[in-house]
């Protein structure tokens, strides 16, 4: 399952939205690590690779299809679940996926390989070199932003499942604020909440979306827990 230039996975879309077009650096508003971790989990759920098992008040991740997806990052995450000695909660897996070695750069290089970004270097404080990924082909991001804009700012009655998850991920991790006017987003707060509750999708995809949305919530809750632990 190798995505084309216009057929990206959720985690690739999140990264593309997080990077500044010309500078190729991460927007400071975005909690990228948890965003990518949540998006990877949502990708696996939407692809039917994993399922959510609920037990009492906790939700655990269950691997149901260990076959390869063709995407190296998703396959690495699938293998991690397969090799885990004990089951873990959605939040734990979001953390683990978000902490994959060089995740941001690996995902960016995939977009470089598709001609969407270009790999470059700049210098910070005249000393430290860092990798940056300016946009090479802006049409892909424009298509993604168009989907988000239509979902949030129009009265369209039904939204495709992947866009529903992307809207919620973008809302919880700062990606919406990085790409749209804050005042206009505030005016659409109820609409965004409505999308997040899965009210604008077909019944056939409701179960998969509910599971993916649980991944989104896990991604948004973890930074709060971490911050509370650090400051307490």
Rosetta silent file (secondary structure, phi, psi, omega in degrees, C-alpha in Angstrom):
SEQUENCE: XXXXXXXXXXXXXXXXXXXXXXXXXXXXXXXXXXXXXXXXXXXXXXXXXXXXXXXXXXXXXXXXXXXXXXXXXXXXXXXXXXXXXXXXXXXXXXXXXXXXXXXXXXXXXXXXXXXXXXXXXXXXXXXXXXXXXXXXXXXXXXXXXXXXXXXXXXXXXXXXXXXXXXXXXXXXXXXXXXXXXXXXXXXXXXXXXXXXXXXXXXXXXXXXXXXXXXXXXXXXXXXXXXXXXXXX
SCORE:     score description
SCORE:     0.000 S_00000001
   1 L     0.000   78.241 -179.562    0.000    0.000    0.000 S_00000001
   2 L   -95.379  119.008 -176.695    2.279    2.748   -1.235 S_00000001
   3 L   -71.781  143.843  174.850    0.565    6.120   -1.153 S_00000001
   4 L   -82.914 -178.396 -178.829    0.780    8.365   -4.186 S_00000001
   5 L   -59.199  -33.897 -176.347    1.563   12.057   -4.029 S_00000001
   6 L  -104.135    9.860 -178.493   -2.102   12.866   -3.436 S_00000001
   7 L  -127.031   75.372 -175.268   -2.947    9.849   -1.298 S_00000001
   8 L   -92.826  158.290  171.925   -1.188   10.409    1.992 S_00000001
   9 L   -79.377  163.253 -177.496   -1.630    8.702    5.328 S_00000001
  10 H   -58.172  -42.665 -177.039   -2.985   10.710    8.239 S_00000001
  11 H   -66.985  -30.583  176.789    0.394   11.048    9.928 S_00000001
  12 H   -71.567  -38.794  177.212    1.908   12.375    6.688 S_00000001
  13 H   -63.739  -41.606  179.137   -0.902   14.894    6.327 S_00000001
  14 H   -61.914  -42.982  179.187   -0.366   16.033    9.920 S_00000001
  15 H   -63.320  -43.723 -179.361    3.350   16.558    9.328 S_00000001
  16 H   -60.751  -39.549  178.303    2.700   18.505    6.142 S_00000001
  17 H   -70.879  -25.304 -176.496    0.280   20.788    8.005 S_00000001
  18 H   -81.780  -22.373 -175.895    2.788   21.245   10.840 S_00000001
  19 E   -91.004  137.317  175.610    5.667   22.462    8.680 S_00000001
  20 L   -69.877  136.352 -171.281    5.949   26.090    7.551 S_00000001
  21 L   -58.010  -51.713 -174.529    5.828   26.215    3.773 S_00000001
  22 L   -86.497  -41.698 -176.964    8.904   28.330    3.039 S_00000001
  23 L   -74.887  -32.478 -178.342   11.008   27.804    6.175 S_00000001
  24 L    74.728   17.461  178.960   10.452   24.035    6.369 S_00000001
  25 L  -109.696  162.795 -177.971   10.445   24.172   10.157 S_00000001
  26 E   -72.823  136.962  176.015    7.821   23.050   12.646 S_00000001
  27 L   -69.597  135.194 -175.918    5.191   25.574   13.687 S_00000001
  28 L   -67.040  -18.234  179.365    5.570   26.425   17.384 S_00000001
  29 L   -73.195  -19.683 -165.436    1.803   26.066   17.966 S_00000001
  30 L   -95.209  132.931  171.899    1.849   22.361   17.138 S_00000001
  31 L   -90.768   81.828 -167.409    2.345   19.436   19.534 S_00000001
  32 H   -69.193  -41.906 -177.205    3.846   17.339   16.764 S_00000001
  33 H   -57.211  -50.463 -179.806    5.043   14.269   18.666 S_00000001
  34 H   -72.128  -30.932  176.621    1.665   13.441   20.129 S_00000001
  35 H   -63.349  -45.925  179.246   -0.066   14.502   16.916 S_00000001
  36 H   -66.897  -40.543  178.364    1.971   12.046   14.853 S_00000001
  37 H   -61.594  -43.746  178.008    1.524    9.309   17.463 S_00000001
  38 H   -66.542  -38.159  179.857   -2.239    9.785   17.479 S_00000001
  39 H   -67.404  -40.511  177.737   -2.358    9.919   13.679 S_00000001
  40 H   -61.318  -45.776  178.532   -0.372    6.687   13.334 S_00000001
  41 H   -61.313  -43.059  178.292   -2.755    4.934   15.716 S_00000001
  42 H   -63.114  -39.834  176.652   -5.735    6.333   13.803 S_00000001
  43 H   -58.127  -47.095 -178.992   -4.182    5.128   10.518 S_00000001
  44 H   -63.748  -37.202  178.694   -3.850    1.598   11.891 S_00000001
  45 H   -68.023  -45.541 -178.678   -7.424    1.657   13.155 S_00000001
  46 H   -68.184  -27.172  177.652   -8.875    2.928    9.880 S_00000001
  47 L   -83.291   -5.041  179.732   -6.882    0.316    7.948 S_00000001
  48 L    76.406   18.316  179.535   -8.319   -2.425   10.152 S_00000001
  49 L   -78.262  -29.938 -178.595   -4.893   -3.476   11.451 S_00000001
  50 E  -134.765  162.472  175.076   -5.882   -3.028   15.092 S_00000001
  51 E  -133.034  162.884  177.599   -9.030   -2.861   17.186 S_00000001
  52 E  -100.386  127.198  174.893   -9.939   -1.319   20.515 S_00000001
  53 E  -106.209  122.025  179.932  -10.804   -3.641   23.391 S_00000001
  54 E   -98.442  130.910  178.326  -12.720   -2.003   26.209 S_00000001
  55 E  -138.013  113.057 -174.814  -12.392   -3.377   29.704 S_00000001
  56 L    57.412 -118.289 -177.472  -14.081   -1.543   32.552 S_00000001
  57 L  -101.727    6.116 -177.752  -12.945    2.075   32.154 S_00000001
  58 E  -112.289  153.916  176.684   -9.874    1.392   30.046 S_00000001
  59 E  -119.937  126.065 -178.786   -9.349    0.882   26.327 S_00000001
  60 E  -113.810  158.505 -178.438   -6.619   -1.446   25.098 S_00000001
  61 E   -99.046  133.383  179.327   -5.197   -2.002   21.632 S_00000001
  62 E  -123.407  128.201  177.393   -5.511   -5.409   19.965 S_00000001
  63 E   -80.800  125.435 -179.117   -3.638   -6.410   16.816 S_00000001
  64 L  -115.561  -18.573 -179.861   -5.976   -8.187   14.371 S_00000001
  65 L  -142.171   98.350 -176.883   -3.988   -8.081   11.128 S_00000001
  66 L   -82.121    0.860 -178.229   -0.174   -8.330   11.390 S_00000001
  67 L   -64.977  156.806 -177.388    0.402   -8.288    7.617 S_00000001
  68 L   -71.262  146.836  177.723    2.556   -5.516    6.141 S_00000001
  69 L   -94.257  -21.424 -174.367    0.941   -2.310    4.914 S_00000001
  70 L    96.622   -9.597  175.850    3.810   -1.283    2.636 S_00000001
  71 L  -101.907  120.618 -173.320    4.445    1.814    4.734 S_00000001
  72 H   -60.711  -36.198 -178.817    7.664    1.400    6.777 S_00000001
  73 H   -72.323  -44.694  176.988    6.518    3.487    9.746 S_00000001
  74 H   -63.668  -37.856  179.571    3.125    1.783   10.049 S_00000001
  75 H   -66.989  -37.228  176.624    4.807   -1.601    9.654 S_00000001
  76 H   -63.982  -39.869  179.792    7.282   -0.786   12.422 S_00000001
  77 H   -69.482  -38.598  176.255    4.408    0.185   14.704 S_00000001
  78 H   -61.130  -42.063  179.098    2.468   -2.966   13.812 S_00000001
  79 H   -65.241  -37.470  177.541    5.529   -5.046   14.685 S_00000001
  80 H   -61.066  -41.918  178.948    5.854   -3.234   18.007 S_00000001
  81 H   -66.172  -42.837 -179.325    2.292   -4.186   18.901 S_00000001
  82 H   -61.379  -38.645 -175.741    2.904   -7.773   17.764 S_00000001
  83 H   -88.807   -4.713 -178.474    6.062   -8.090   19.875 S_00000001
  84 L   -63.156  134.579 -177.804    4.659   -6.409   22.986 S_00000001
  85 L   -75.138  -24.284  177.751    4.801   -8.728   26.002 S_00000001
  86 L  -144.425  155.347 -179.327    1.613   -7.309   27.435 S_00000001
  87 L   -70.026  156.493 -177.263   -1.268   -5.291   26.109 S_00000001
  88 L  -138.062  160.359 -178.243   -1.238   -1.528   26.571 S_00000001
  89 E   -73.832  166.188  177.020   -3.727    1.328   26.553 S_00000001
  90 H   -59.173  -42.640 -179.529   -4.334    3.627   23.600 S_00000001
  91 H   -60.592  -39.715  178.689   -2.533    6.432   25.404 S_00000001
  92 H   -64.046  -41.262 -179.706    0.543    4.278   25.936 S_00000001
  93 H   -70.161  -35.154  174.832    0.677    3.393   22.243 S_00000001
  94 H   -59.155  -43.719  177.902    0.274    7.027   21.224 S_00000001
  95 H   -62.208  -45.924 -177.765    3.313    7.807   23.369 S_00000001
  96 H   -64.531  -43.778  179.533    5.308    4.909   21.943 S_00000001
  97 H   -66.465  -42.053 -179.737    4.497    5.736   18.341 S_00000001
  98 H   -66.160  -20.790 -178.555    5.198    9.430   18.851 S_00000001
  99 L   -97.402   10.178  177.456    8.581    8.553   20.350 S_00000001
 100 L   -56.416  141.144 -177.548    9.783    6.490   17.382 S_00000001
 101 L   -58.716  126.198  176.868   13.394    7.307   16.556 S_00000001
 102 L    54.800   33.621 -175.897   13.656   10.172   14.045 S_00000001
 103 H   -56.624  -49.249 -178.204    9.921    9.944   13.332 S_00000001
 104 H   -58.113  -46.209 -176.792    9.578   13.508   12.058 S_00000001
 105 H   -71.049  -36.368  178.514   12.568   13.205    9.721 S_00000001
 106 H   -65.320  -44.285  178.637   11.594    9.756    8.461 S_00000001
 107 H   -64.978  -39.912  179.040    8.081   10.941    7.666 S_00000001
 108 H   -64.394  -39.945  179.602    9.461   14.080    6.024 S_00000001
 109 H   -64.352  -31.013  175.693   11.838   12.048    3.870 S_00000001
 110 H   -64.564  -38.989  178.123    8.866   10.046    2.603 S_00000001
 111 H   -71.979  -31.119  173.798    7.283   13.308    1.476 S_00000001
 112 H   -63.578  -43.089 -179.541   10.608   14.318   -0.066 S_00000001
 113 H   -62.959  -23.274  179.369   10.581   11.053   -2.009 S_00000001
 114 L   -95.677    2.921  177.605    7.172   11.948   -3.438 S_00000001
 115 L    78.310   17.581 -179.422    8.339   15.392   -4.533 S_00000001
 116 L   -90.869  -40.476  176.172    6.153   17.232   -2.003 S_00000001
 117 E  -118.016  166.042  170.232    8.955   18.550    0.229 S_00000001
 118 L  -124.551  142.929  179.709   12.652   19.106   -0.337 S_00000001
 119 L   -85.872  133.356 -178.910   15.370   18.281    2.180 S_00000001
 120 E  -147.943 -179.036  179.153   17.661   21.148    3.134 S_00000001
 121 E  -136.793  145.916  168.238   19.815   22.453    6.006 S_00000001
 122 E  -137.586  175.932 -176.120   20.098   25.723    7.878 S_00000001
 123 E  -117.999  132.740  178.781   22.164   26.989   10.788 S_00000001
 124 E  -103.842  129.293  179.771   20.848   28.037   14.187 S_00000001
 125 L    56.699   29.478  176.877   22.820   30.667   16.158 S_00000001
 126 L    64.316    8.858 -175.490   25.559   30.420   13.497 S_00000001
 127 L  -126.939  -55.022 -169.539   26.671   27.095   15.011 S_00000001
 128 E   -89.273  128.644  176.727   24.095   24.319   15.004 S_00000001
 129 E   -92.412  144.203  177.115   22.940   22.733   11.772 S_00000001
 130 E  -141.681  153.766  178.012   19.460   21.303   11.454 S_00000001
 131 E   -83.044  136.627  176.779   17.446   19.585    8.758 S_00000001
 132 E  -129.847  158.995 -174.592   14.563   21.538    7.304 S_00000001
 133 L  -135.626   77.925  176.867   11.902   20.571    4.784 S_00000001
 134 L   -63.997  155.700 -179.108   10.549   23.481    2.698 S_00000001
 135 E   -76.116  133.523  179.254    7.536   22.813    0.519 S_00000001
 136 L  -103.809  -40.609  179.328    8.313   21.888   -3.086 S_00000001
 137 L  -126.332  103.870 -174.738    4.824   21.121   -4.379 S_00000001
 138 L   -79.222   -6.118 -176.133    2.108   23.095   -2.584 S_00000001
 139 H   -65.241  -34.427 -177.944   -0.803   21.472   -4.387 S_00000001
 140 H   -66.972  -47.489  178.888   -1.006   18.544   -1.947 S_00000001
 141 H   -64.437  -37.344  178.187   -1.254   20.716    1.144 S_00000001
 142 H   -60.594  -37.891  178.329   -3.794   22.955   -0.608 S_00000001
 143 H   -65.423  -41.658  178.972   -5.965   19.885   -1.213 S_00000001
 144 H   -64.605  -47.227  178.546   -5.726   18.923    2.472 S_00000001
 145 H   -62.204  -34.294  177.195   -6.533   22.462    3.600 S_00000001
 146 H   -63.931  -41.246  176.496   -9.434   22.499    1.160 S_00000001
 147 H   -62.719  -44.828  179.562  -10.893   19.381    2.767 S_00000001
 148 H   -64.584  -43.945 -178.768  -10.518   20.887    6.226 S_00000001
 149 H   -61.238  -44.412 -179.860  -11.962   24.232    5.108 S_00000001
 150 H   -64.408  -41.406 -178.886  -15.001   22.576    3.535 S_00000001
 151 H   -65.332  -40.525 -172.689  -15.597   20.419    6.623 S_00000001
 152 H   -89.060  -41.313 -168.712  -15.298   23.289    9.100 S_00000001
 153 H  -104.643    4.115  174.127  -16.534   26.389    7.294 S_00000001
 154 L  -121.886  172.972 -178.749  -19.396   25.038    5.154 S_00000001
 155 L   -98.294   26.340 -179.983  -22.618   23.275    6.043 S_00000001
 156 L   -52.001  135.275 -169.823  -21.757   20.093    4.143 S_00000001
 157 L   -79.681  -27.567 -177.835  -23.978   17.344    5.540 S_00000001
 158 L  -139.639  135.180 -176.886  -21.544   14.422    5.435 S_00000001
 159 L  -118.631  140.698 -179.007  -17.752   14.303    5.774 S_00000001
 160 L   -66.640  149.899 -173.304  -15.512   11.393    4.803 S_00000001
 161 H   -53.516  -44.247 -176.868  -14.082    9.411    7.767 S_00000001
 162 H   -64.694  -37.217  178.748  -10.419   10.369    7.263 S_00000001
 163 H   -69.625  -35.414  175.594  -11.251   14.065    7.180 S_00000001
 164 H   -58.092  -48.476 -179.954  -13.320   13.712   10.362 S_00000001
 165 H   -65.188  -41.522 -179.069  -10.315   12.243   12.162 S_00000001
 166 H   -63.707  -41.083  177.671   -7.946   14.822   10.647 S_00000001
 167 H   -58.095  -46.693 -177.209  -10.158   17.724   11.788 S_00000001
 168 H   -69.111  -41.328  175.864  -10.149   16.413   15.348 S_00000001
 169 H   -60.631  -45.329 -179.030   -6.421   15.663   15.352 S_00000001
 170 H   -64.463  -35.681  178.866   -5.706   19.105   13.951 S_00000001
 171 H   -68.582  -45.196 -174.519   -7.945   20.711   16.548 S_00000001
 172 H   -74.575  -24.952 -173.718   -6.431   18.874   19.526 S_00000001
 173 H  -109.824    7.287  175.383   -2.785   19.306   18.536 S_00000001
 174 L    91.324    0.368 -177.795   -2.741   22.933   17.347 S_00000001
 175 H   -68.959  -32.905  177.477   -2.678   22.251   13.621 S_00000001
 176 H   -65.703  -43.896  179.882   -5.887   24.172   12.984 S_00000001
 177 H   -64.533  -28.296 -179.690   -4.539   27.265   14.748 S_00000001
 178 H   -76.869  -17.636 -173.313   -1.358   27.001   12.707 S_00000001
 179 H  -120.831  -13.001 -178.296   -3.251   27.020    9.408 S_00000001
 180 L  -132.813  158.487  178.887   -6.471   29.009    9.900 S_00000001
 181 L   -61.580  128.513 -174.919   -7.507   32.314   11.410 S_00000001
 182 H   -63.355  -38.828 -179.601   -8.049   31.882   15.167 S_00000001
 183 H   -64.803  -42.971  179.863  -11.067   34.163   15.271 S_00000001
 184 H   -67.187  -35.759  176.524  -12.781   32.300   12.457 S_00000001
 185 H   -64.266  -40.301  179.300  -12.020   28.972   14.144 S_00000001
 186 H   -61.758  -36.865  178.652  -13.575   30.247   17.359 S_00000001
 187 H   -66.475  -23.491 -178.941  -16.731   31.103   15.443 S_00000001
 188 L  -104.119   20.181 -176.225  -16.871   27.483   14.249 S_00000001
 189 H   -56.128  -45.899 -178.731  -16.247   25.913   17.658 S_00000001
 190 H   -64.597  -38.304  178.413  -19.622   24.140   17.761 S_00000001
 191 H   -63.095  -43.968  179.620  -19.127   22.833   14.226 S_00000001
 192 H   -63.797  -40.119  177.449  -15.703   21.431   15.122 S_00000001
 193 H   -64.850  -39.248  178.412  -17.177   19.783   18.222 S_00000001
 194 H   -62.075  -42.899  177.197  -19.957   18.324   16.102 S_00000001
 195 H   -62.635  -43.505 -179.007  -17.399   16.839   13.728 S_00000001
 196 H   -62.983  -25.597  178.968  -15.434   15.459   16.670 S_00000001
 197 L   -85.326   -0.814  177.699  -18.504   13.642   17.954 S_00000001
 198 L    74.281   26.309 -176.455  -18.855   11.815   14.645 S_00000001
 199 L   -82.120   -7.767 -174.599  -22.227   13.314   13.828 S_00000001
 200 L  -118.549   32.631  178.754  -21.403   13.959   10.165 S_00000001
 201 L  -127.373  161.845  178.910  -20.343   10.506    8.961 S_00000001
 202 L   -71.540  152.276 -177.572  -22.169    7.513    7.604 S_00000001
 203 H   -62.181  -30.003 -176.510  -23.303    4.793   10.007 S_00000001
 204 H   -64.207  -27.051 -177.624  -21.193    2.176    8.217 S_00000001
 205 H  -104.515    5.327 -173.878  -17.958    3.827    9.320 S_00000001
 206 H   -59.879  -42.598 -176.900  -19.079    4.843   12.802 S_00000001
 207 H   -64.187  -46.251  179.270  -17.284    2.046   14.651 S_00000001
 208 H   -63.751  -39.810  179.364  -13.919    2.664   12.990 S_00000001
 209 H   -65.887  -43.141  179.161  -14.274    6.398   13.519 S_00000001
 210 H   -57.429  -41.756  179.134  -15.163    5.973   17.194 S_00000001
 211 H   -66.745  -43.937  179.888  -12.000    3.938   17.677 S_00000001
 212 H   -64.812  -37.194  178.865   -9.882    6.438   15.762 S_00000001
 213 H   -67.232  -30.019  174.810  -11.377    9.300   17.758 S_00000001
 214 H   -63.684  -35.608  175.422  -10.368    7.495   20.929 S_00000001
 215 H   -65.477  -39.044  178.042   -6.808    7.677   19.599 S_00000001
 216 H   -62.303  -44.950  179.978   -7.248   11.409   19.042 S_00000001
 217 H   -63.491  -39.530  177.826   -8.425   11.884   22.629 S_00000001
 218 H   -61.756  -40.330 -179.917   -5.478    9.874   23.908 S_00000001
 219 H   -66.396  -30.687 -177.334   -3.130   12.106   21.926 S_00000001
 220 H   -85.966  -25.660 -177.364   -4.693   15.251   23.391 S_00000001
 221 H   -81.125  -37.307 -174.654   -4.830   14.070   27.009 S_00000001
 222 H   -56.578  -46.289  179.415   -1.238   12.823   27.343 S_00000001
 223 H   -59.066  -33.519  178.574    0.474   16.260   27.040 S_00000001
 224 H   -66.818  -42.901  179.278   -1.768   17.548   29.847 S_00000001
 225 H   -63.775  -43.953  179.457   -0.816   14.606   32.068 S_00000001
 226 H   -61.609  -45.742 -178.940    2.880   15.069   31.277 S_00000001
 227 H   -63.347  -40.252  179.505    2.739   18.804   31.996 S_00000001
 228 H   -65.110  -40.673 -179.809    0.901   18.228   35.269 S_00000001
 229 H   -65.302  -40.959 -177.913    3.459   15.641   36.364 S_00000001
 230 H   -67.346  -38.516 -173.634    6.383   17.889   35.533 S_00000001
 231 H   -89.578  -10.621 -177.575    4.988   20.949   37.345 S_00000001
 232 L   -84.673    0.000    0.000    3.643   19.145   40.421 S_00000001
